[in-house]
C-alpha positions as protocol buffer text, in pm:
chain_id: "A"
residue {
  index: 1
  type: MET
  ca { x: 0 y: 0 z: 0 }
}
residue {
  index: 2
  type: ALA
  ca { x: 115 y: 353 z: -74 }
}
residue {
  index: 3
  type: LYS
  ca { x: -35 y: 685 z: 27 }
}
residue {
  index: 4
  type: TYR
  ca { x: -126 y: 945 z: -233 }
}
residue {
  index: 5
  type: LEU
  ca { x: -253 y: 1300 z: -207 }
}
residue {
  index: 6
  type: LEU
  ca { x: -538 y: 1389 z: -443 }
}
residue {
  index: 7
  type: LEU
  ca { x: -520 y: 1767 z: -460 }
}
residue {
  index: 8
  type: LYS
  ca { x: -815 y: 1980 z: -578 }
}
residue {
  index: 9
  type: HIS
  ca { x: -716 y: 2319 z: -718 }
}
residue {
  index: 10
  type: TYR
  ca { x: -909 y: 2643 z: -752 }
}
residue {
  index: 11
  type: ARG
  ca { x: -673 y: 2753 z: -1029 }
}
residue {
  index: 12
  type: GLY
  ca { x: -327 y: 2671 z: -1155 }
}
residue {
  index: 13
  type: ALA
  ca { x: -435 y: 2346 z: -1319 }
}
residue {
  index: 14
  type: PRO
  ca { x: -574 y: 2318 z: -1672 }
}
residue {
  index: 15
  type: ALA
  ca { x: -934 y: 2438 z: -1689 }
}
residue {
  index: 16
  type: PRO
  ca { x: -1198 y: 2173 z: -1622 }
}
residue {
  index: 17
  type: VAL
  ca { x: -1465 y: 2092 z: -1880 }
}
residue {
  index: 18
  type: ASN
  ca { x: -1745 y: 2237 z: -1662 }
}
residue {
  index: 19
  type: ASN
  ca { x: -1552 y: 2551 z: -1575 }
}
residue {
  index: 20
  type: VAL
  ca { x: -1806 y: 2746 z: -1368 }
}
residue {
  index: 21
  type: PRO
  ca { x: -1655 y: 2875 z: -1040 }
}
residue {
  index: 22
  type: MET
  ca { x: -1821 y: 2733 z: -729 }
}
residue {
  index: 23
  type: ASP
  ca { x: -1921 y: 3080 z: -610 }
}
residue {
  index: 24
  type: ARG
  ca { x: -2162 y: 3087 z: -908 }
}
residue {
  index: 25
  type: TRP
  ca { x: -2326 y: 2751 z: -826 }
}
residue {
  index: 26
  type: THR
  ca { x: -2670 y: 2724 z: -673 }
}
residue {
  index: 27
  type: PRO
  ca { x: -2702 y: 2593 z: -316 }
}
residue {
  index: 28
  type: GLU
  ca { x: -2845 y: 2270 z: -463 }
}
residue {
  index: 29
  type: GLU
  ca { x: -2541 y: 2228 z: -693 }
}
residue {
  index: 30
  type: ILE
  ca { x: -2306 y: 2279 z: -398 }
}
residue {
  index: 31
  type: SER
  ca { x: -2502 y: 2026 z: -190 }
}
residue {
  index: 32
  type: ALA
  ca { x: -2488 y: 1770 z: -473 }
}
residue {
  index: 33
  type: HIS
  ca { x: -2111 y: 1823 z: -508 }
}
residue {
  index: 34
  type: VAL
  ca { x: -2051 y: 1781 z: -134 }
}
residue {
  index: 35
  type: GLN
  ca { x: -2274 y: 1472 z: -126 }
}
residue {
  index: 36
  type: TYR
  ca { x: -2075 y: 1317 z: -413 }
}
residue {
  index: 37
  type: MET
  ca { x: -1751 y: 1381 z: -225 }
}
residue {
  index: 38
  type: ASN
  ca { x: -1893 y: 1235 z: 98 }
}
residue {
  index: 39
  type: ASP
  ca { x: -2028 y: 927 z: -82 }
}
residue {
  index: 40
  type: PHE
  ca { x: -1692 y: 877 z: -257 }
}
residue {
  index: 41
  type: ALA
  ca { x: -1505 y: 898 z: 76 }
}
residue {
  index: 42
  type: ALA
  ca { x: -1752 y: 660 z: 245 }
}
residue {
  index: 43
  type: ARG
  ca { x: -1701 y: 401 z: -30 }
}
residue {
  index: 44
  type: LEU
  ca { x: -1323 y: 427 z: 9 }
}
residue {
  index: 45
  type: GLU
  ca { x: -1358 y: 394 z: 387 }
}
residue {
  index: 46
  type: LYS
  ca { x: -1535 y: 61 z: 332 }
}
residue {
  index: 47
  type: SER
  ca { x: -1259 y: -61 z: 100 }
}
residue {
  index: 48
  type: GLY
  ca { x: -987 y: 57 z: 344 }
}
residue {
  index: 49
  type: GLU
  ca { x: -842 y: 304 z: 92 }
}
residue {
  index: 50
  type: PHE
  ca { x: -954 y: 631 z: 256 }
}
residue {
  index: 51
  type: VAL
  ca { x: -717 y: 802 z: 498 }
}
residue {
  index: 52
  type: ASP
  ca { x: -850 y: 1158 z: 525 }
}
residue {
  index: 53
  type: GLY
  ca { x: -986 y: 1445 z: 320 }
}
residue {
  index: 54
  type: GLN
  ca { x: -1082 y: 1805 z: 381 }
}
residue {
  index: 55
  type: ALA
  ca { x: -1222 y: 2102 z: 196 }
}
residue {
  index: 56
  type: LEU
  ca { x: -1033 y: 2418 z: 281 }
}
residue {
  index: 57
  type: ALA
  ca { x: -1184 y: 2752 z: 386 }
}
residue {
  index: 58
  type: PRO
  ca { x: -1088 y: 3053 z: 174 }
}
residue {
  index: 59
  type: GLU
  ca { x: -921 y: 3230 z: 468 }
}
residue {
  index: 60
  type: GLY
  ca { x: -550 y: 3192 z: 533 }
}
residue {
  index: 61
  type: SER
  ca { x: -234 y: 3379 z: 630 }
}
residue {
  index: 62
  type: TRP
  ca { x: 140 y: 3356 z: 573 }
}
residue {
  index: 63
  type: VAL
  ca { x: 343 y: 3328 z: 894 }
}
residue {
  index: 64
  type: ARG
  ca { x: 721 y: 3335 z: 936 }
}
residue {
  index: 65
  type: TYR
  ca { x: 957 y: 3308 z: 1232 }
}
residue {
  index: 66
  type: ASP
  ca { x: 1125 y: 3646 z: 1259 }
}
residue {
  index: 67
  type: GLY
  ca { x: 1328 y: 3612 z: 1577 }
}
residue {
  index: 68
  type: GLU
  ca { x: 1200 y: 3674 z: 1927 }
}
residue {
  index: 69
  type: GLY
  ca { x: 852 y: 3810 z: 1974 }
}
residue {
  index: 70
  type: ARG
  ca { x: 542 y: 3770 z: 1767 }
}
residue {
  index: 71
  type: PRO
  ca { x: 590 y: 3627 z: 1417 }
}
residue {
  index: 72
  type: PRO
  ca { x: 484 y: 3854 z: 1131 }
}
residue {
  index: 73
  type: VAL
  ca { x: 159 y: 3762 z: 956 }
}
residue {
  index: 74
  type: THR
  ca { x: 66 y: 3886 z: 613 }
}
residue {
  index: 75
  type: ASP
  ca { x: -198 y: 3831 z: 347 }
}
residue {
  index: 76
  type: GLY
  ca { x: 48 y: 3864 z: 61 }
}
residue {
  index: 77
  type: PRO
  ca { x: 185 y: 3962 z: -186 }
}
residue {
  index: 78
  type: PHE
  ca { x: 269 y: 3593 z: -224 }
}
residue {
  index: 79
  type: ALA
  ca { x: 94 y: 3331 z: -433 }
}
residue {
  index: 80
  type: GLU
  ca { x: -128 y: 3181 z: -166 }
}
residue {
  index: 81
  type: THR
  ca { x: -265 y: 2831 z: -133 }
}
residue {
  index: 82
  type: LYS
  ca { x: -602 y: 2979 z: -35 }
}
residue {
  index: 83
  type: ASP
  ca { x: -617 y: 3106 z: -393 }
}
residue {
  index: 84
  type: LEU
  ca { x: -496 y: 2777 z: -539 }
}
residue {
  index: 85
  type: ILE
  ca { x: -596 y: 2476 z: -328 }
}
residue {
  index: 86
  type: ALA
  ca { x: -963 y: 2391 z: -275 }
}
residue {
  index: 87
  type: GLY
  ca { x: -915 y: 2071 z: -78 }
}
residue {
  index: 88
  type: TRP
  ca { x: -749 y: 1734 z: -66 }
}
residue {
  index: 89
  type: MET
  ca { x: -796 y: 1367 z: -2 }
}
residue {
  index: 90
  type: VAL
  ca { x: -537 y: 1119 z: 118 }
}
residue {
  index: 91
  type: ILE
  ca { x: -579 y: 763 z: -4 }
}
residue {
  index: 92
  type: ASP
  ca { x: -384 y: 446 z: 70 }
}
residue {
  index: 93
  type: VAL
  ca { x: -393 y: 217 z: -233 }
}
residue {
  index: 94
  type: ASP
  ca { x: -209 y: -79 z: -383 }
}
residue {
  index: 95
  type: SER
  ca { x: -73 y: 102 z: -688 }
}
residue {
  index: 96
  type: HIS
  ca { x: -28 y: 427 z: -873 }
}
residue {
  index: 97
  type: GLU
  ca { x: -276 y: 297 z: -1128 }
}
residue {
  index: 98
  type: ARG
  ca { x: -542 y: 266 z: -854 }
}
residue {
  index: 99
  type: ALA
  ca { x: -466 y: 620 z: -735 }
}
residue {
  index: 100
  type: VAL
  ca { x: -514 y: 748 z: -1091 }
}
residue {
  index: 101
  type: GLU
  ca { x: -835 y: 547 z: -1129 }
}
residue {
  index: 102
  type: LEU
  ca { x: -979 y: 701 z: -812 }
}
residue {
  index: 103
  type: ALA
  ca { x: -868 y: 1052 z: -909 }
}
residue {
  index: 104
  type: GLY
  ca { x: -1045 y: 1008 z: -1243 }
}
residue {
  index: 105
  type: GLU
  ca { x: -1364 y: 912 z: -1064 }
}
residue {
  index: 106
  type: LEU
  ca { x: -1334 y: 1200 z: -817 }
}
residue {
  index: 107
  type: SER
  ca { x: -1285 y: 1435 z: -1112 }
}
residue {
  index: 108
  type: ALA
  ca { x: -1642 y: 1357 z: -1219 }
}
residue {
  index: 109
  type: ALA
  ca { x: -1799 y: 1524 z: -913 }
}
residue {
  index: 110
  type: PRO
  ca { x: -2100 y: 1730 z: -1022 }
}
residue {
  index: 111
  type: GLY
  ca { x: -2076 y: 2104 z: -1061 }
}
residue {
  index: 112
  type: ALA
  ca { x: -2285 y: 2371 z: -1230 }
}
residue {
  index: 113
  type: GLY
  ca { x: -2603 y: 2235 z: -1386 }
}
residue {
  index: 114
  type: GLY
  ca { x: -2542 y: 1901 z: -1212 }
}
residue {
  index: 115
  type: LYS
  ca { x: -2293 y: 1809 z: -1485 }
}
residue {
  index: 116
  type: PRO
  ca { x: -1956 y: 1649 z: -1398 }
}
residue {
  index: 117
  type: ILE
  ca { x: -1678 y: 1902 z: -1352 }
}
residue {
  index: 118
  type: HIS
  ca { x: -1410 y: 1685 z: -1516 }
}
residue {
  index: 119
  type: GLU
  ca { x: -1157 y: 1886 z: -1316 }
}
residue {
  index: 120
  type: TRP
  ca { x: -788 y: 1805 z: -1317 }
}
residue {
  index: 121
  type: LEU
  ca { x: -666 y: 1663 z: -988 }
}
residue {
  index: 122
  type: GLU
  ca { x: -304 y: 1649 z: -886 }
}
residue {
  index: 123
  type: VAL
  ca { x: -201 y: 1298 z: -778 }
}
residue {
  index: 124
  type: ARG
  ca { x: 112 y: 1300 z: -560 }
}
residue {
  index: 125
  type: PRO
  ca { x: 268 y: 1008 z: -380 }
}
residue {
  index: 126
  type: PHE
  ca { x: 388 y: 1064 z: -28 }
}
residue {
  index: 127
  type: LEU
  ca { x: 766 y: 1094 z: -6 }
}
residue {
  index: 128
  type: GLY
  ca { x: 925 y: 752 z: -18 }
}
residue {
  index: 129
  type: ALA
  ca { x: 643 y: 590 z: -218 }
}
residue {
  index: 130
  type: LYS
  ca { x: 755 y: 441 z: -547 }
}
residue {
  index: 131
  type: ALA
  ca { x: 522 y: 556 z: -819 }
}
residue {
  index: 132
  type: ASP
  ca { x: 497 y: 592 z: -1192 }
}
residue {
  index: 133
  type: THR
  ca { x: 397 y: 954 z: -1241 }
}
residue {
  index: 134
  type: THR
  ca { x: 294 y: 944 z: -1605 }
}
residue {
  index: 135
  type: GLU
  ca { x: -10 y: 1149 z: -1695 }
}
residue {
  index: 136
  type: CYS
  ca { x: -339 y: 969 z: -1749 }
}
residue {
  index: 137
  type: THR
  ca { x: -667 y: 1093 z: -1895 }
}
residue {
  index: 138
  type: PHE
  ca { x: -1007 y: 939 z: -1821 }
}
residue {
  index: 139
  type: LYS
  ca { x: -1299 y: 986 z: -2056 }
}
């Protein structure tokens, strides 16, 4: 078994097929998307492949150690993960191929109009995992 991070991006990846930003979805579309994600995670829990997953809030800050006293906190001008990363899921699977298969399925979560997003997900093995990192496309 090897752990992989399935990383959902707000931007920075190629545009998804159903490229309507979530802030323009209806409450029903958001609920359907969240339900798909929850159902997907529940199925992987039953198979023993789910480790953890979280959606991230849009808030965030950069913090740095700057010697004694309170560390400085800023909202930029850096490229910030709150602008790039929407959420993540950690899976523990038998192969890179299985990680890619699951990422392809997760990519089909519904979005605007109830249609699959077909978003690009970044699949990254945890350090030390041996993996073939060739790109794969699911139709």
